[in-house]
Coordinates of C-alpha atoms in Angstrom, one line a residue:
X1024 CA -0.1 0.2 -0.1
X1025 CA 1.5 3.1 -1.5
X1026 CA 2.3 6.1 1.8
X1027 CA 0.5 9.2 1.7
X1028 CA 3.1 12.1 1.3
X1029 CA 2.5 14.6 4.2
X1030 CA 2.7 18.2 3.5
X1031 CA 2.1 22.0 4.9
X1032 CA -0.2 24.5 2.6
X1033 CA 1.1 27.9 2.5
X1034 CA -1.0 31.2 1.5
X1035 CA -0.3 34.7 1.4
X1036 CA -2.4 37.5 0.8
X1037 CA -0.6 41.0 1.1
X1038 CA -3.3 43.8 2.2
X1039 CA -5.4 43.6 5.5
X1040 CA -8.7 43.8 3.4
X1041 CA -8.0 40.9 1.6
X1042 CA -7.5 38.8 4.8
X1043 CA -11.7 38.4 5.1
X1044 CA -11.7 38.2 1.2
X1045 CA -11.9 35.1 -1.1
X1046 CA -7.8 35.1 -1.4
X1047 CA -7.4 32.4 1.1
X1048 CA -10.5 30.1 0.5
X1049 CA -9.4 30.5 -3.0
X1050 CA -5.7 29.1 -2.7
X1051 CA -6.6 26.7 -0.3
X1052 CA -9.0 24.9 -2.6
X1053 CA -6.4 24.8 -5.3
X1054 CA -3.9 23.2 -3.3
X1055 CA -6.2 20.8 -1.8
X1056 CA -7.3 20.2 -5.3
X1057 CA -3.6 19.4 -6.1
X1058 CA -3.0 17.1 -3.4
X1059 CA -5.8 15.1 -3.7
X1060 CA -5.3 14.2 -7.4
X1061 CA -1.7 13.6 -6.4
X1062 CA -1.9 11.5 -3.4
X1063 CA -0.9 14.1 -0.6
X1064 CA -2.4 14.7 2.7
X1065 CA -2.3 18.5 4.1
X1066 CA -1.6 18.3 7.6
X1067 CA -1.5 22.0 8.4
X1068 CA -2.1 25.3 6.6
X1069 CA 0.1 28.5 6.9
X1070 CA -1.5 31.7 6.5
X1071 CA 0.2 34.8 5.9
X1072 CA -2.0 37.6 6.7
X1073 CA -1.5 41.4 5.3
X1074 CA 2.4 40.7 3.8
X1075 CA 3.4 41.8 1.2
X1076 CA 5.0 39.8 -1.7
X1077 CA 8.4 41.6 -1.3
X1078 CA 9.1 41.0 2.5
X1079 CA 11.9 39.0 3.2
X1080 CA 11.4 35.5 5.4
X1081 CA 12.2 37.5 8.5
X1082 CA 9.4 39.6 8.0
X1083 CA 7.0 36.8 7.1
X1084 CA 5.7 35.5 10.8
X1085 CA 3.7 32.2 9.2
X1086 CA 6.5 31.2 6.9
X1087 CA 8.9 31.7 9.9
X1088 CA 6.5 29.4 11.9
X1089 CA 6.2 27.0 8.7
X1090 CA 10.0 26.7 8.7
X1091 CA 10.0 25.7 12.3
X1092 CA 7.5 23.4 12.1
X1093 CA 9.3 21.7 8.9
X1094 CA 12.2 21.1 10.9
X1095 CA 10.6 20.0 13.8
X1096 CA 7.9 17.2 12.6
X1097 CA 9.3 15.4 9.6
X1098 CA 7.1 16.9 6.7
X1099 CA 9.4 17.8 4.0
X1100 CA 6.8 19.4 1.2
X1101 CA 5.1 22.8 1.2
X1102 CA 2.4 23.8 -1.6
X1103 CA 1.3 27.1 -2.5
X1104 CA -1.2 28.1 -4.9
X1105 CA 1.6 29.7 -7.4
X1106 CA 4.7 31.4 -7.3
X1107 CA 3.1 34.8 -6.9
X1108 CA 2.0 33.5 -3.4
X1109 CA 5.3 32.9 -2.6
X1110 CA 7.0 36.1 -3.5
X1111 CA 6.5 39.1 -6.0
X1112 CA 10.1 39.9 -6.0
X1113 CA 12.7 37.6 -7.9
X1114 CA 15.4 37.8 -5.4
X1115 CA 13.3 37.0 -2.4
X1116 CA 11.6 34.2 -4.4
X1117 CA 14.8 32.5 -5.4
X1118 CA 16.1 33.1 -2.0
X1119 CA 13.0 31.3 -0.7
X1120 CA 13.2 28.6 -2.7
X1121 CA 17.4 28.4 -2.2
X1122 CA 16.5 28.0 1.7
X1123 CA 14.0 25.7 1.6
X1124 CA 16.1 23.4 -0.8
X1125 CA 19.4 24.0 1.5
X1126 CA 17.3 22.1 4.4
X1127 CA 16.1 19.3 1.8
X1128 CA 12.7 20.8 2.0
X1129 CA 10.8 20.8 -1.3
X1130 CA 8.1 23.4 -2.6
X1131 CA 5.7 22.8 -5.1
X1132 CA 3.5 25.4 -7.1
X1133 CA 0.0 23.9 -7.8
X1134 CA 0.0 26.5 -10.8
X1135 CA 3.2 25.6 -12.1
X1136 CA 4.2 22.4 -10.3
X1137 CA 7.7 21.8 -12.7
X1138 CA 9.0 25.2 -12.5
X1139 CA 10.9 24.6 -8.7
X1140 CA 13.2 22.5 -9.8
X1141 CA 16.8 23.0 -11.1
X1142 CA 16.6 22.4 -14.5
X1143 CA 18.0 25.4 -16.3
X1144 CA 15.3 25.9 -18.8
X1145 CA 12.9 25.4 -15.9
X1146 CA 14.9 27.7 -13.6
X1147 CA 14.8 30.4 -16.3
X1148 CA 11.1 30.2 -16.9
X1149 CA 10.3 30.4 -13.5
X1150 CA 12.7 33.0 -13.0
X1151 CA 11.1 35.4 -16.3
X1152 CA 7.6 34.9 -14.3
X1153 CA 9.3 36.0 -11.1
X1154 CA 10.5 39.3 -13.2
X1155 CA 7.1 39.5 -14.5
X1156 CA 5.5 39.5 -11.0
X1157 CA 8.0 42.2 -9.6
X1158 CA 7.2 44.3 -12.7
X1159 CA 3.6 44.1 -11.9
X1160 CA 3.8 44.9 -8.5
X1161 CA 6.2 47.7 -9.2
X1162 CA 3.5 49.1 -12.0
X1163 CA 1.0 49.3 -8.9
X1164 CA 3.1 51.1 -6.9
X1165 CA 3.6 53.5 -9.8
X1166 CA 0.0 53.9 -10.4
X1167 CA -0.8 54.5 -6.8
X1168 CA 1.9 57.3 -6.6
X1169 CA 0.5 58.8 -9.9
X1170 CA -2.9 58.9 -8.6
X1171 CA -1.5 60.9 -5.4
X1172 CA 0.3 63.3 -7.5
X1173 CA -3.1 64.3 -9.2
X1174 CA -5.0 64.6 -6.5
X1175 CA -2.6 66.7 -4.8
X1176 CA -2.6 69.1 -8.0
X1177 CA -6.4 69.0 -8.0
X1178 CA -7.2 69.5 -4.2
X1179 CA -3.6 70.9 -3.3
X1180 CA -3.4 67.8 -0.2
X1181 CA -2.9 64.2 -0.6
X1182 CA -1.1 63.0 2.5
X1183 CA -1.6 59.4 2.1
X1184 CA -2.4 56.9 5.1
X1185 CA -1.8 58.1 8.6
X1186 CA 0.5 55.7 10.6
X1187 CA -1.3 53.7 13.1
X1188 CA -0.7 55.7 16.7
X1189 CA -1.9 58.9 14.7
X1190 CA -5.6 59.0 15.5
X1191 CA -7.2 59.4 18.9
X1192 CA -6.6 56.1 21.0
X1193 CA -4.4 54.4 18.5
X1194 CA -1.2 55.1 20.7
X1195 CA -2.5 53.5 23.9
X1196 CA -3.4 50.4 22.1
X1197 CA 0.2 50.7 20.2
X1198 CA 1.8 50.9 23.8
X1199 CA 0.0 47.9 24.8
X1200 CA 1.5 46.0 21.7
X1201 CA 4.8 46.8 22.8
X1202 CA 4.3 46.1 26.4
X1203 CA 2.7 42.3 25.6
X1204 CA 5.3 41.7 23.2
X1205 CA 8.4 42.6 25.9
X1206 CA 6.7 40.6 28.3
X1207 CA 7.2 37.9 25.8
X1208 CA 3.8 37.4 24.0
X1209 CA 4.1 35.9 20.4
X1210 CA 2.3 37.8 17.6
X1211 CA -0.7 35.5 17.5
X1212 CA -1.2 35.6 21.7
X1213 CA -1.4 39.2 21.1
X1214 CA -3.7 39.6 18.2
X1215 CA -6.2 37.0 20.0
X1216 CA -6.1 39.4 23.3
X1217 CA -7.2 42.1 21.5
X1218 CA -9.9 40.3 19.5
X1219 CA -11.2 38.8 22.7
X1220 CA -11.2 41.8 24.2
X1221 CA -13.4 43.4 21.7
X1222 CA -10.6 46.2 20.5
X1223 CA -11.0 47.0 17.0
X1224 CA -8.2 47.6 14.2
X1225 CA -8.4 51.0 12.7
X1226 CA -10.9 49.1 9.7
X1227 CA -14.3 48.9 11.8
X1228 CA -15.3 45.5 11.6
X1229 CA -12.0 43.6 11.1
X1230 CA -9.8 41.3 13.4
X1231 CA -6.1 41.8 14.7
X1232 CA -4.1 39.1 13.1
X1233 CA -0.4 38.4 13.7
X1234 CA 1.0 39.7 10.6
X1235 CA -0.5 43.2 11.1
X1236 CA 0.8 43.1 15.1
X1237 CA 4.3 42.2 13.6
X1238 CA 4.1 45.2 10.9
X1239 CA 3.2 47.5 13.7
X1240 CA 5.9 46.5 16.0
X1241 CA 8.6 46.4 13.5
X1242 CA 8.0 49.2 11.4
X1243 CA 10.9 51.7 11.1

């Protein structure tokens, strides 16, 4: 009888507004469909909530948690929906793939399952796709900057999003985040505490997530 291969699923959305959208369900459905057709059992799902695809490994709480789990329990395979879910920066993409392979782990992008190998032609295609993903991300940033400039010319002001802590009541919450973190609380525990107490993030109706807490506490 064939042994079922175990795997972790890695999902990522870049914006806080996407956390409660269809991004995670869509990605998980694609990963599960691939796993079911290839005799793979997903044993744990890691969700990177509100983390940019240009972020390095150290700025990805869920990915770092997954790496710890990979080293701890014998799972050697990671599935993700597509390489753009892994990263939108070519250097970050290749760095992550190199780090996984260096430790003996395998990553499969279910949309491009044969692109993560070291075959020269597949590596070239993967890097071309990574470059396009990086270009797409850059163009989004450029378009947003252009829109802000047009708004500034039209209205005389366009200051962009205010950092958390700017509005009334936010600094108190921010100070509490820092205090809990200094006491040894994990980002997940901090988020869970705020949610249990009914303290809302800036966007009404949303929930605190580990990725958001991490960004607030590590921003420059």
